[in-house]
Amino acid sequence: MANYSKVDHVIFDLDGLLLDTETFYLHTATELCKSFGRTFTMELREKIMGLPGPEYSRAIVEMLNLPVLPEEYYAHSRHEIKNLFPSAKLMPGAERLVRHLHQHGIPIAVATSSSEESVNLKLTNHKELFSLFHHIVMASSDPEVKKGKPSPEIFQICASRFPDKPKPDKCLVFEDAPNGVKAALAAGMQVVMVPDEHISEENKQLATLVLHSLEDFKPELFGLPQY
């Protein structure tokens, strides 16, 4: 069995990890690109997953050579997707893990590339659960976050906002996207990856641990209280 270092703080990504919202992004991008006569492929999706909205939009426009400005694409995308966000459901195992860590006094936070506006919509039906987090860093509208994932900045800032400012090696990150995994590792943190079925094996290699679902996580592997 692999050796994992003991941690005492946990940071979660949001989209595709705690909330099942990646399907919304996929549907919106697919339909928007189709309207311009282009195909939004799984390969492209894998490259840009986890990027902040403006960067995500710019990458799509540039890689597919869309006949529209990135700002215009982003505006169209936000308009289409915001109506879907309030229906977001929790991913399997998310609620159990969050409540378990909170009940045992483990400090937890969220580090997401999303904006405050979109996060509020996504949490429409989950406000009580997310009140258990010490804080949520929303990169797209946080003035302190200058660079999106795969930059380590969001995780460094997230860790610094815990009252005891834990060292990177005491933080465990949960991610679903390759860019998020790279960001967490660059921040000096261990990272558990819960990728969707379209992520290539190559992009799973960097993660400290890869799981099929949050339901499969064993907290004791990282020195956290056992279920």
mmCIF file of C-alpha atoms in Angstrom:
data_model
loop_
_atom_site.group_PDB
_atom_site.id
_atom_site.type_symbol
_atom_site.label_atom_id
_atom_site.label_comp_id
_atom_site.label_asym_id
_atom_site.label_seq_id
_atom_site.Cartn_x
_atom_site.Cartn_y
_atom_site.Cartn_z
ATOM 1 C CA MET A 1 0.000 0.000 0.000
ATOM 2 C CA ALA A 2 1.249 3.485 -0.832
ATOM 3 C CA ASN A 3 2.319 5.778 1.968
ATOM 4 C CA TYR A 4 0.384 8.980 2.459
ATOM 5 C CA SER A 5 1.306 11.856 4.763
ATOM 6 C CA LYS A 6 -0.943 12.827 7.650
ATOM 7 C CA VAL A 7 -3.023 15.966 7.106
ATOM 8 C CA ASP A 8 -5.255 18.088 9.311
ATOM 9 C CA HIS A 9 -6.965 20.443 6.838
ATOM 10 C CA VAL A 10 -9.019 19.596 3.733
ATOM 11 C CA ILE A 11 -9.757 21.722 0.654
ATOM 12 C CA PHE A 12 -12.382 20.737 -1.911
ATOM 13 C CA ASP A 13 -12.939 21.772 -5.489
ATOM 14 C CA LEU A 14 -16.625 22.359 -6.252
ATOM 15 C CA ASP A 15 -17.709 21.595 -9.833
ATOM 16 C CA GLY A 16 -17.660 17.910 -10.694
ATOM 17 C CA LEU A 17 -16.307 17.055 -7.256
ATOM 18 C CA LEU A 18 -18.906 18.107 -4.690
ATOM 19 C CA LEU A 19 -21.600 19.172 -7.136
ATOM 20 C CA ASP A 20 -22.628 17.465 -10.355
ATOM 21 C CA THR A 21 -22.332 20.553 -12.560
ATOM 22 C CA GLU A 22 -19.797 19.463 -15.174
ATOM 23 C CA THR A 23 -22.659 18.087 -17.265
ATOM 24 C CA PHE A 24 -24.063 21.631 -17.412
ATOM 25 C CA TYR A 25 -20.760 23.025 -18.711
ATOM 26 C CA LEU A 26 -20.457 20.194 -21.231
ATOM 27 C CA HIS A 27 -23.987 20.665 -22.556
ATOM 28 C CA THR A 28 -23.626 24.447 -22.826
ATOM 29 C CA ALA A 29 -20.231 24.320 -24.557
ATOM 30 C CA THR A 30 -21.382 21.594 -26.944
ATOM 31 C CA GLU A 31 -24.462 23.515 -28.019
ATOM 32 C CA LEU A 32 -22.704 26.886 -28.294
ATOM 33 C CA CYS A 33 -19.875 25.458 -30.393
ATOM 34 C CA LYS A 34 -22.385 23.640 -32.586
ATOM 35 C CA SER A 35 -24.125 26.973 -33.240
ATOM 36 C CA PHE A 36 -20.829 28.198 -34.731
ATOM 37 C CA GLY A 37 -20.368 25.043 -36.794
ATOM 38 C CA ARG A 38 -17.693 23.602 -34.518
ATOM 39 C CA THR A 39 -17.402 20.456 -32.386
ATOM 40 C CA PHE A 40 -16.561 20.665 -28.695
ATOM 41 C CA THR A 41 -14.517 17.502 -28.150
ATOM 42 C CA MET A 42 -13.740 15.568 -24.983
ATOM 43 C CA GLU A 43 -10.037 16.164 -25.636
ATOM 44 C CA LEU A 44 -10.578 19.921 -25.544
ATOM 45 C CA ARG A 45 -12.753 19.627 -22.455
ATOM 46 C CA GLU A 46 -10.047 17.714 -20.627
ATOM 47 C CA LYS A 47 -7.484 20.435 -21.361
ATOM 48 C CA ILE A 48 -9.601 23.290 -20.058
ATOM 49 C CA MET A 49 -11.533 21.738 -17.150
ATOM 50 C CA GLY A 50 -11.071 23.743 -13.974
ATOM 51 C CA LEU A 51 -10.135 27.024 -15.654
ATOM 52 C CA PRO A 52 -11.948 30.212 -14.561
ATOM 53 C CA GLY A 53 -14.839 31.161 -16.853
ATOM 54 C CA PRO A 54 -13.052 33.886 -18.864
ATOM 55 C CA GLU A 55 -9.982 31.673 -19.447
ATOM 56 C CA TYR A 56 -12.213 28.685 -20.254
ATOM 57 C CA SER A 57 -14.043 30.771 -22.852
ATOM 58 C CA ARG A 58 -10.862 32.184 -24.365
ATOM 59 C CA ALA A 59 -9.399 28.703 -24.746
ATOM 60 C CA ILE A 60 -12.496 27.442 -26.574
ATOM 61 C CA VAL A 61 -12.599 30.427 -28.920
ATOM 62 C CA GLU A 62 -8.890 30.176 -29.728
ATOM 63 C CA MET A 63 -8.619 26.391 -30.030
ATOM 64 C CA LEU A 64 -11.712 26.064 -32.214
ATOM 65 C CA ASN A 65 -11.192 29.373 -34.026
ATOM 66 C CA LEU A 66 -14.734 30.497 -33.289
ATOM 67 C CA PRO A 67 -15.974 33.598 -35.138
ATOM 68 C CA VAL A 68 -16.703 35.429 -31.866
ATOM 69 C CA LEU A 69 -14.752 37.305 -29.220
ATOM 70 C CA PRO A 70 -13.953 35.377 -26.006
ATOM 71 C CA GLU A 71 -15.906 37.971 -23.998
ATOM 72 C CA GLU A 72 -18.955 37.402 -26.191
ATOM 73 C CA TYR A 73 -18.669 33.630 -25.878
ATOM 74 C CA TYR A 74 -18.385 33.952 -22.090
ATOM 75 C CA ALA A 75 -21.489 36.167 -21.945
ATOM 76 C CA HIS A 76 -23.486 33.695 -24.061
ATOM 77 C CA SER A 77 -22.278 30.795 -21.947
ATOM 78 C CA ARG A 78 -23.182 32.470 -18.644
ATOM 79 C CA HIS A 79 -26.636 33.341 -19.934
ATOM 80 C CA GLU A 80 -27.323 29.754 -20.994
ATOM 81 C CA ILE A 81 -25.884 27.998 -17.971
ATOM 82 C CA LYS A 82 -27.136 30.109 -15.084
ATOM 83 C CA ASN A 83 -30.634 28.677 -15.417
ATOM 84 C CA LEU A 84 -29.239 25.168 -14.883
ATOM 85 C CA PHE A 85 -27.159 25.856 -11.761
ATOM 86 C CA PRO A 86 -29.962 25.869 -9.142
ATOM 87 C CA SER A 87 -30.785 22.252 -10.056
ATOM 88 C CA ALA A 88 -27.244 21.046 -9.228
ATOM 89 C CA LYS A 89 -27.158 17.823 -7.225
ATOM 90 C CA LEU A 90 -24.497 16.603 -4.812
ATOM 91 C CA MET A 91 -22.003 14.043 -6.070
ATOM 92 C CA PRO A 92 -22.102 10.568 -4.457
ATOM 93 C CA GLY A 93 -20.343 10.522 -1.102
ATOM 94 C CA ALA A 94 -19.949 14.314 -0.900
ATOM 95 C CA GLU A 95 -22.390 15.014 1.912
ATOM 96 C CA ARG A 96 -21.220 12.097 4.027
ATOM 97 C CA LEU A 97 -17.559 13.140 3.787
ATOM 98 C CA VAL A 98 -18.186 16.834 4.435
ATOM 99 C CA ARG A 99 -20.348 16.141 7.488
ATOM 100 C CA HIS A 100 -17.908 13.551 8.799
ATOM 101 C CA LEU A 101 -14.941 15.930 8.644
ATOM 102 C CA HIS A 102 -16.912 18.773 10.186
ATOM 103 C CA GLN A 103 -18.227 16.622 13.024
ATOM 104 C CA HIS A 104 -14.663 15.628 13.877
ATOM 105 C CA GLY A 105 -13.390 19.200 13.885
ATOM 106 C CA ILE A 106 -11.321 18.978 10.703
ATOM 107 C CA PRO A 107 -11.122 22.464 9.115
ATOM 108 C CA ILE A 108 -12.585 22.353 5.594
ATOM 109 C CA ALA A 109 -12.799 24.896 2.780
ATOM 110 C CA VAL A 110 -13.695 25.135 -0.918
ATOM 111 C CA ALA A 111 -11.427 26.464 -3.670
ATOM 112 C CA THR A 112 -13.348 26.926 -6.902
ATOM 113 C CA SER A 113 -12.624 28.702 -10.170
ATOM 114 C CA SER A 114 -16.243 29.858 -10.275
ATOM 115 C CA SER A 115 -17.550 33.340 -9.489
ATOM 116 C CA GLU A 116 -19.555 34.279 -6.406
ATOM 117 C CA GLU A 117 -22.662 34.740 -8.548
ATOM 118 C CA SER A 118 -22.521 31.243 -10.035
ATOM 119 C CA VAL A 119 -21.589 29.615 -6.709
ATOM 120 C CA ASN A 120 -24.619 31.166 -5.042
ATOM 121 C CA LEU A 121 -26.839 29.730 -7.774
ATOM 122 C CA LYS A 122 -25.251 26.277 -7.505
ATOM 123 C CA LEU A 123 -25.755 26.221 -3.734
ATOM 124 C CA THR A 124 -29.451 27.113 -3.948
ATOM 125 C CA ASN A 125 -30.521 23.761 -2.469
ATOM 126 C CA HIS A 126 -27.381 23.049 -0.431
ATOM 127 C CA LYS A 127 -26.855 26.126 1.745
ATOM 128 C CA GLU A 128 -26.987 24.275 5.070
ATOM 129 C CA LEU A 129 -24.326 21.776 4.033
ATOM 130 C CA PHE A 130 -22.002 24.431 2.655
ATOM 131 C CA SER A 131 -22.364 26.506 5.818
ATOM 132 C CA LEU A 132 -20.145 23.846 7.411
ATOM 133 C CA PHE A 133 -17.126 25.054 5.407
ATOM 134 C CA HIS A 134 -14.870 27.583 7.084
ATOM 135 C CA HIS A 135 -14.603 29.568 3.843
ATOM 136 C CA ILE A 136 -15.047 29.372 0.078
ATOM 137 C CA VAL A 137 -12.525 30.922 -2.317
ATOM 138 C CA MET A 138 -14.224 31.860 -5.602
ATOM 139 C CA ALA A 139 -11.379 32.646 -7.995
ATOM 140 C CA SER A 140 -13.323 34.378 -10.756
ATOM 141 C CA SER A 141 -14.520 37.110 -8.377
ATOM 142 C CA ASP A 142 -11.840 37.050 -5.667
ATOM 143 C CA PRO A 143 -9.529 40.077 -6.003
ATOM 144 C CA GLU A 144 -6.662 38.195 -4.339
ATOM 145 C CA VAL A 145 -6.620 35.393 -6.914
ATOM 146 C CA LYS A 146 -4.753 36.673 -9.965
ATOM 147 C CA LYS A 147 -4.098 33.360 -11.731
ATOM 148 C CA GLY A 148 -6.421 30.426 -12.285
ATOM 149 C CA LYS A 149 -5.620 26.731 -12.042
ATOM 150 C CA PRO A 150 -3.130 25.154 -12.855
ATOM 151 C CA SER A 151 -1.434 27.982 -10.928
ATOM 152 C CA PRO A 152 -1.146 26.998 -7.237
ATOM 153 C CA GLU A 153 -2.358 30.437 -6.165
ATOM 154 C CA ILE A 154 -5.971 29.528 -5.358
ATOM 155 C CA PHE A 155 -4.925 26.713 -3.010
ATOM 156 C CA GLN A 156 -2.227 28.826 -1.367
ATOM 157 C CA ILE A 157 -4.737 31.594 -0.705
ATOM 158 C CA CYS A 158 -7.360 29.115 0.469
ATOM 159 C CA ALA A 159 -4.931 27.594 3.001
ATOM 160 C CA SER A 160 -3.881 31.047 4.225
ATOM 161 C CA ARG A 161 -7.477 31.860 5.179
ATOM 162 C CA PHE A 162 -7.696 29.134 7.791
ATOM 163 C CA PRO A 163 -7.068 30.795 11.191
ATOM 164 C CA ASP A 164 -4.020 28.616 11.910
ATOM 165 C CA LYS A 165 -2.571 29.010 8.386
ATOM 166 C CA PRO A 166 -1.517 25.369 7.882
ATOM 167 C CA LYS A 167 1.582 24.410 5.964
ATOM 168 C CA PRO A 168 0.943 22.987 2.472
ATOM 169 C CA ASP A 169 1.890 19.447 3.468
ATOM 170 C CA LYS A 170 -0.848 19.475 6.098
ATOM 171 C CA CYS A 171 -3.555 20.162 3.501
ATOM 172 C CA LEU A 172 -5.327 17.522 1.438
ATOM 173 C CA VAL A 173 -7.055 18.651 -1.760
ATOM 174 C CA PHE A 174 -9.919 16.887 -3.547
ATOM 175 C CA GLU A 175 -10.128 17.548 -7.300
ATOM 176 C CA ASP A 176 -11.723 16.127 -10.423
ATOM 177 C CA ALA A 177 -9.858 18.080 -13.130
ATOM 178 C CA PRO A 178 -6.254 17.696 -14.328
ATOM 179 C CA ASN A 179 -5.636 21.452 -14.019
ATOM 180 C CA GLY A 180 -6.812 21.320 -10.413
ATOM 181 C CA VAL A 181 -4.535 18.389 -9.628
ATOM 182 C CA LYS A 182 -1.560 20.275 -11.093
ATOM 183 C CA ALA A 183 -2.450 23.364 -9.075
ATOM 184 C CA ALA A 184 -2.673 21.434 -5.795
ATOM 185 C CA LEU A 185 0.627 19.647 -6.385
ATOM 186 C CA ALA A 186 2.309 22.917 -7.324
ATOM 187 C CA ALA A 187 1.080 24.288 -3.981
ATOM 188 C CA GLY A 188 2.875 21.430 -2.221
ATOM 189 C CA MET A 189 -0.296 19.596 -1.219
ATOM 190 C CA GLN A 190 -1.413 15.999 -1.595
ATOM 191 C CA VAL A 191 -4.383 15.585 -3.900
ATOM 192 C CA VAL A 192 -7.101 12.973 -4.211
ATOM 193 C CA MET A 193 -8.487 12.912 -7.744
ATOM 194 C CA VAL A 194 -12.030 11.778 -8.516
ATOM 195 C CA PRO A 195 -12.038 12.078 -12.328
ATOM 196 C CA ASP A 196 -14.977 11.567 -14.615
ATOM 197 C CA GLU A 197 -14.948 8.744 -17.134
ATOM 198 C CA HIS A 198 -13.569 10.869 -19.972
ATOM 199 C CA ILE A 199 -10.285 11.776 -18.257
ATOM 200 C CA SER A 200 -7.331 9.967 -19.824
ATOM 201 C CA GLU A 201 -5.100 7.630 -17.818
ATOM 202 C CA GLU A 202 -2.174 9.944 -18.506
ATOM 203 C CA ASN A 203 -3.891 12.817 -16.705
ATOM 204 C CA LYS A 204 -4.550 10.669 -13.645
ATOM 205 C CA GLN A 205 -0.908 9.782 -13.084
ATOM 206 C CA LEU A 206 0.094 12.875 -11.131
ATOM 207 C CA ALA A 207 -2.529 12.572 -8.381
ATOM 208 C CA THR A 208 -1.562 11.257 -4.948
ATOM 209 C CA LEU A 209 -4.598 8.963 -5.017
ATOM 210 C CA VAL A 210 -7.247 8.331 -7.698
ATOM 211 C CA LEU A 211 -10.750 7.199 -6.729
ATOM 212 C CA HIS A 212 -13.853 6.281 -8.689
ATOM 213 C CA SER A 213 -16.068 8.158 -6.228
ATOM 214 C CA LEU A 214 -15.904 10.095 -2.955
ATOM 215 C CA GLU A 215 -17.758 7.124 -1.525
ATOM 216 C CA ASP A 216 -14.517 5.152 -1.840
ATOM 217 C CA PHE A 217 -12.408 7.547 0.243
ATOM 218 C CA LYS A 218 -10.857 6.156 3.430
ATOM 219 C CA PRO A 219 -10.007 9.118 5.696
ATOM 220 C CA GLU A 220 -7.629 7.070 7.833
ATOM 221 C CA LEU A 221 -5.182 6.804 4.898
ATOM 222 C CA PHE A 222 -4.284 10.441 5.520
ATOM 223 C CA GLY A 223 -4.512 10.353 9.308
ATOM 224 C CA LEU A 224 -8.059 11.709 9.379
ATOM 225 C CA PRO A 225 -10.808 10.289 11.652
ATOM 226 C CA GLN A 226 -12.202 7.009 10.343
ATOM 227 C CA TYR A 227 -15.857 6.681 9.395
#
